[in-house]
mmCIF file of C-alpha atoms in Angstrom:
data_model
loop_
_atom_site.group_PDB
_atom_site.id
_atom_site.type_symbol
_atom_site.label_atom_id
_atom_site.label_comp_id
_atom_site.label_asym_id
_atom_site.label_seq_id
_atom_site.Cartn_x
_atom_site.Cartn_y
_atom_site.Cartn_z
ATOM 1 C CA UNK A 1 56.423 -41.695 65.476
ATOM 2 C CA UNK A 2 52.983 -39.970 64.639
ATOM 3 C CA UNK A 3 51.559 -36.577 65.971
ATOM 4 C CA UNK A 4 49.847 -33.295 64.788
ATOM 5 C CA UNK A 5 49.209 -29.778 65.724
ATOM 6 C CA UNK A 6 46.602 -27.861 64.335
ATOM 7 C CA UNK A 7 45.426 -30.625 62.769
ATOM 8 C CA UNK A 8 48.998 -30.710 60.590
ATOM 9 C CA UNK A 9 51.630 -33.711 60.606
ATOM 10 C CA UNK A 10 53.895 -33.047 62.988
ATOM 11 C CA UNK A 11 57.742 -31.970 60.783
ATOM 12 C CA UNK A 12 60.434 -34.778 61.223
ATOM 13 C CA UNK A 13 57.340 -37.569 62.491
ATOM 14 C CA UNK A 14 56.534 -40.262 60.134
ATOM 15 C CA UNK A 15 53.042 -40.293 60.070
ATOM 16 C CA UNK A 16 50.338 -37.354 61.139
ATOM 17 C CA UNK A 17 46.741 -38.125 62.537
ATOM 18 C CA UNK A 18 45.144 -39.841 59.871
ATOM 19 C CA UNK A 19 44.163 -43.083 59.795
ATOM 20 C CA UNK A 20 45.601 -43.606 56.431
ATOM 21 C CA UNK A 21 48.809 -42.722 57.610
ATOM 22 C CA UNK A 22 48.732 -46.296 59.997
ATOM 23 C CA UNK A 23 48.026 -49.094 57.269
ATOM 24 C CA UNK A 24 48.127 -52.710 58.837
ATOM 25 C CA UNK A 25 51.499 -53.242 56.979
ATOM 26 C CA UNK A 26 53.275 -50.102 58.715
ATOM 27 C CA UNK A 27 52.613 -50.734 62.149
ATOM 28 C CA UNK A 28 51.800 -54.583 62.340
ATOM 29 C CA UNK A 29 54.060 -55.500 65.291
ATOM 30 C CA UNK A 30 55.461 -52.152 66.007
ATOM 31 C CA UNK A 31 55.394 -50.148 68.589
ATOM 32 C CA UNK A 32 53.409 -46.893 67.637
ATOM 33 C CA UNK A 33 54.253 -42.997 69.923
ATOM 34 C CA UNK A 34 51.269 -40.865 68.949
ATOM 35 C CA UNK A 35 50.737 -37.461 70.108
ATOM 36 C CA UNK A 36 47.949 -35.104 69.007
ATOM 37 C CA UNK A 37 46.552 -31.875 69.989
ATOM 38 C CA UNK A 38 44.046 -32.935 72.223
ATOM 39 C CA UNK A 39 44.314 -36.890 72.760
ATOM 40 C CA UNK A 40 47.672 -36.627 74.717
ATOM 41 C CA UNK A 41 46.060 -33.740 76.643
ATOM 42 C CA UNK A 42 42.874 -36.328 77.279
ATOM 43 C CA UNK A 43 45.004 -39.091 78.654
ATOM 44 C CA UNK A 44 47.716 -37.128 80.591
ATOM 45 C CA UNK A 45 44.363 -35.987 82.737
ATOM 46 C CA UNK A 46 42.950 -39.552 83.031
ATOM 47 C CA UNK A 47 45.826 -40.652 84.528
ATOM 48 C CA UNK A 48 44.771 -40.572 88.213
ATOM 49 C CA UNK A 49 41.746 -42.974 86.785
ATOM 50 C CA UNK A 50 41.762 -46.736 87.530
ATOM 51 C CA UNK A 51 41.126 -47.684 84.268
ATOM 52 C CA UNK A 52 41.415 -46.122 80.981
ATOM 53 C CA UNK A 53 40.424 -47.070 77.362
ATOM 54 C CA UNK A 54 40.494 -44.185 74.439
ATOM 55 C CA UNK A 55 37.414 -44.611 72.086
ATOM 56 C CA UNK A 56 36.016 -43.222 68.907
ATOM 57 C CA UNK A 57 32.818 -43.880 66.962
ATOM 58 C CA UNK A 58 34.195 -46.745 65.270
ATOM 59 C CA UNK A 59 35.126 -47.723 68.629
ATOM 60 C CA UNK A 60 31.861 -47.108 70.986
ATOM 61 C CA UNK A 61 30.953 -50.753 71.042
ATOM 62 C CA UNK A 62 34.383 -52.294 72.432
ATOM 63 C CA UNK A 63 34.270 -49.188 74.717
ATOM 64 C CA UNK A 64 30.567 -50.111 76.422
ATOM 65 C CA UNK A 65 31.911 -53.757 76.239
ATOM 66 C CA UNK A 66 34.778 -52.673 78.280
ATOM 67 C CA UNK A 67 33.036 -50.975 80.353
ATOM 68 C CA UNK A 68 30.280 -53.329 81.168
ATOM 69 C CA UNK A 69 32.703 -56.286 81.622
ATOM 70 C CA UNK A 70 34.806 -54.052 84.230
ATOM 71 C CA UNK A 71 31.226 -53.885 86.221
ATOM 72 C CA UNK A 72 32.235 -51.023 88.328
ATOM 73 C CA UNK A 73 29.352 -48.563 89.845
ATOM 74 C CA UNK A 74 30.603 -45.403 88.396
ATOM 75 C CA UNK A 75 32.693 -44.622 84.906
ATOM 76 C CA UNK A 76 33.239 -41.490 83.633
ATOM 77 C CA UNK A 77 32.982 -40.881 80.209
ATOM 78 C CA UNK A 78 35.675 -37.887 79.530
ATOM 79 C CA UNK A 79 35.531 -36.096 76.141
ATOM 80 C CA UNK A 80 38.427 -34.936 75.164
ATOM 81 C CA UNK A 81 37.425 -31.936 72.833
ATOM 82 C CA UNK A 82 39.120 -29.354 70.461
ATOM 83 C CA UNK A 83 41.251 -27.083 71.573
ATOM 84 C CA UNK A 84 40.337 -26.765 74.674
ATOM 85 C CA UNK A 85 36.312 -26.400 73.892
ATOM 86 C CA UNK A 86 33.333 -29.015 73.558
ATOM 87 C CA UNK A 87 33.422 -31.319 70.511
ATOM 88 C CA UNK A 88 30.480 -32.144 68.713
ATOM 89 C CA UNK A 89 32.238 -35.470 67.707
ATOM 90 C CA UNK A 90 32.914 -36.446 71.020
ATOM 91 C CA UNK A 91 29.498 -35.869 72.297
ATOM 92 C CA UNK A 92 28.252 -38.340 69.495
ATOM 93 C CA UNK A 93 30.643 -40.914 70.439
ATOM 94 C CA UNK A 94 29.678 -40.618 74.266
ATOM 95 C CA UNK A 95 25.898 -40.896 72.989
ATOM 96 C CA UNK A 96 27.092 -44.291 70.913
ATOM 97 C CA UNK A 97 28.716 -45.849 73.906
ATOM 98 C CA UNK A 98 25.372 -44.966 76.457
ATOM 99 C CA UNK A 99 23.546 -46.594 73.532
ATOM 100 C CA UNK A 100 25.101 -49.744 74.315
ATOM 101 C CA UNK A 101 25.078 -49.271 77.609
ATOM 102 C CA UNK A 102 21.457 -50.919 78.524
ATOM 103 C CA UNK A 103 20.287 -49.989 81.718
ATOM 104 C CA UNK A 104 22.814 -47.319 82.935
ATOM 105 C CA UNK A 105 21.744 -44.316 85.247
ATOM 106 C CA UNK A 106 23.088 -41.475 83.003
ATOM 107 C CA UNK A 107 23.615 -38.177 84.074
ATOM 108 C CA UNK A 108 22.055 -35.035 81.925
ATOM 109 C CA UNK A 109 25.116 -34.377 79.550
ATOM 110 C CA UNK A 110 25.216 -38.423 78.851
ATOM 111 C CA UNK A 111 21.383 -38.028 78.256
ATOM 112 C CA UNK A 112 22.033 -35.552 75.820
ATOM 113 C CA UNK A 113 24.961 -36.567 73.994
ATOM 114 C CA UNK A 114 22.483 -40.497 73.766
ATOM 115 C CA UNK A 115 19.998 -38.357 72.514
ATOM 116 C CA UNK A 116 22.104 -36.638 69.915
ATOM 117 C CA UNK A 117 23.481 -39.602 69.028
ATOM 118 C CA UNK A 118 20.210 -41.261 68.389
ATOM 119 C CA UNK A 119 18.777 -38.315 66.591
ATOM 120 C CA UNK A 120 21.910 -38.249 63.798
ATOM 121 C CA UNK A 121 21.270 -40.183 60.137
ATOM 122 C CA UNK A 122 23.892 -38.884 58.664
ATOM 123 C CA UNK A 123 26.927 -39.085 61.316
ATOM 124 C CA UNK A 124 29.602 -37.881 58.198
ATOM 125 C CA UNK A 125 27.563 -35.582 57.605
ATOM 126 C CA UNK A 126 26.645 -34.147 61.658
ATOM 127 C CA UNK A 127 30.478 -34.363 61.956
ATOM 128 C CA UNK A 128 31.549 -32.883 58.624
ATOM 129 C CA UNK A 129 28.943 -29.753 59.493
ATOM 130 C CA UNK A 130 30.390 -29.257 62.853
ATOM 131 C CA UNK A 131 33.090 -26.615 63.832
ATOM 132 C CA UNK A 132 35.923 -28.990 63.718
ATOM 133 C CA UNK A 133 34.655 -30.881 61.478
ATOM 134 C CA UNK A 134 34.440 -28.236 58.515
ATOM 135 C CA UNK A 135 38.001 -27.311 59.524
ATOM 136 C CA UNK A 136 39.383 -30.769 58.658
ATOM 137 C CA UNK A 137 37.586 -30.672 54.976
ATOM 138 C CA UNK A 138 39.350 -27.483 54.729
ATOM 139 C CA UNK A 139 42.606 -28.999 55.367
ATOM 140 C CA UNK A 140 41.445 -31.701 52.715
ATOM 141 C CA UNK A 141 40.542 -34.509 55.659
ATOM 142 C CA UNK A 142 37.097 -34.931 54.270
ATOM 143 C CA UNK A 143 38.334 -38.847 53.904
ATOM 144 C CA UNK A 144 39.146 -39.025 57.661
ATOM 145 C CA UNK A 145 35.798 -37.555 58.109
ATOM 146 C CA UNK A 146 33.793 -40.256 56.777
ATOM 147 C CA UNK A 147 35.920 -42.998 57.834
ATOM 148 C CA UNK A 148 36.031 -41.818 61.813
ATOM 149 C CA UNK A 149 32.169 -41.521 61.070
ATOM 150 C CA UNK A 150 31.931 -45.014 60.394
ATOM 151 C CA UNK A 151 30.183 -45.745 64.298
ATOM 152 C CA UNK A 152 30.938 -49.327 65.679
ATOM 153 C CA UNK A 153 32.641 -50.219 63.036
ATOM 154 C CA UNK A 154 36.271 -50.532 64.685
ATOM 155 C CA UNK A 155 37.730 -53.803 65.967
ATOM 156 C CA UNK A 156 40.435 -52.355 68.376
ATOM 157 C CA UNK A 157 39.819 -50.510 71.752
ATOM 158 C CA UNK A 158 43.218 -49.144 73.176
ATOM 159 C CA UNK A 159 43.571 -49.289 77.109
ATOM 160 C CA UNK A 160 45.599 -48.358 79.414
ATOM 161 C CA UNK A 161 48.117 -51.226 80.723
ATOM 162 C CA UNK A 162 49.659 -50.230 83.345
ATOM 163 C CA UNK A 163 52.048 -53.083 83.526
ATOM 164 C CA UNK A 164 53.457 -51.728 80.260
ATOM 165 C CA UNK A 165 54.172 -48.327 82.123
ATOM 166 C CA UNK A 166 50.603 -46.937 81.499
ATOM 167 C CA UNK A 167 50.881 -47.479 77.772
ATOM 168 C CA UNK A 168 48.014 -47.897 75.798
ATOM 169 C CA UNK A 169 48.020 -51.200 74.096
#
C-alpha cells in the first residue's frame, strides 16, 4: 500500500511516492494500491475513456507506442497537474510523447508543450526550477527529481485493463 498527500507518505502505508520506495525486490509479483494527490484524481476522470495508459517522462516513448499501435483518430493527452493547477512537468512529458508521435495533427497546447519539450537541455533542471518542482527539493526529493527527469528512459507503461476491473497493470 503506497500513497501521499502533500507530497508526504501517507501514515500507516508502506511506501510513499517515490520511486525508491518500489525497488524490483518489494513489489516483484505483488500487487501494488497507489494513491497520490493528483494521479488518483487523473484516472478517476479518465474513466469514461476507452483506453487509458498513465505516463511519465521516463515513460513518453511506450506511451506514443501505445498510442500509435491503438491507431485511433483522436487521443487525448490529459495532464494531470498539481493541485488542481497546470504542471510544468506534465506539459514536458505531453511535449515528449508528440515528439514521438510523427505525423500527428496537434492541437495548440500539444504544440506548445512539443515545443517546450524540444526547447529543454536540462529536463532536471526545467523540472527542479518549476513550482512543484522546487517544492519537492524542499521536502528533500531532489533524487526523485532527477530520476523522473530521466525522459524515455522507463521500460513499463501502466494501462488500464479493464478485464482486471479497470486496474492498471
Amino acid at each position: 500500500l503506497g500513497g501521499e498527500r502533500g507530497m508526504l507518505p501517507l501514515p500507516g502505508f508502506d511506501a510513499g511516492n517515490s520511486p525508491y520506495d518500489y525497488p524490483a525486490a518489494v513489489v516483484a509479483g505483488r500487487a501494488l494500491v497507489l494513491t497520490t494527490t493528483n494521479g488518483t484524481l487523473a484516472l478517476r476522470r479518465a474513466r469514461p475513456a476507452s483506453g487509458v495508459a498513465f505516463a511519465a517522462l521516463r515513460t513518453a516513448h511506450l506511451a506514443a507506442r501505445w498510442l500509435l499501435a491503438a491507431q485511433s483518430p483522436r487521443a487525448l493527452i490529459a495532464l494531470a497537474g498539481t493541485e488542481g493547477g497546470f504542471s510544468h512537468e506534465d506539459a514536458l512529458t505531453a511535449g515528449a510523447i508528440a515528439s514521438r508521435l510523427p505525423g500527428a495533427e496537434l492541437d495548440d497546447l500539444m504544440r506548445t508543450c512539443l515545443a517546450a519539450f524540444r526547447g529543454t537541455q536540462d529536463l532536471a533542471g526545467e523540472i527542479g526550477a518549476a513550482p512543484h518542482g522546487r517544492r519537492l527539493v524542499a521536502k528533500g526529493f531532489a533524487r526523485d527529481v532527477a530520476y523522473a527527469a530521466q525522459a524515455f528512459a522507463g521500460s513499463v507503461l501502466p494501462v488500464r485493463d479493464e478485464r482486471k476491473k479497470g486496474r492498471l497493470v
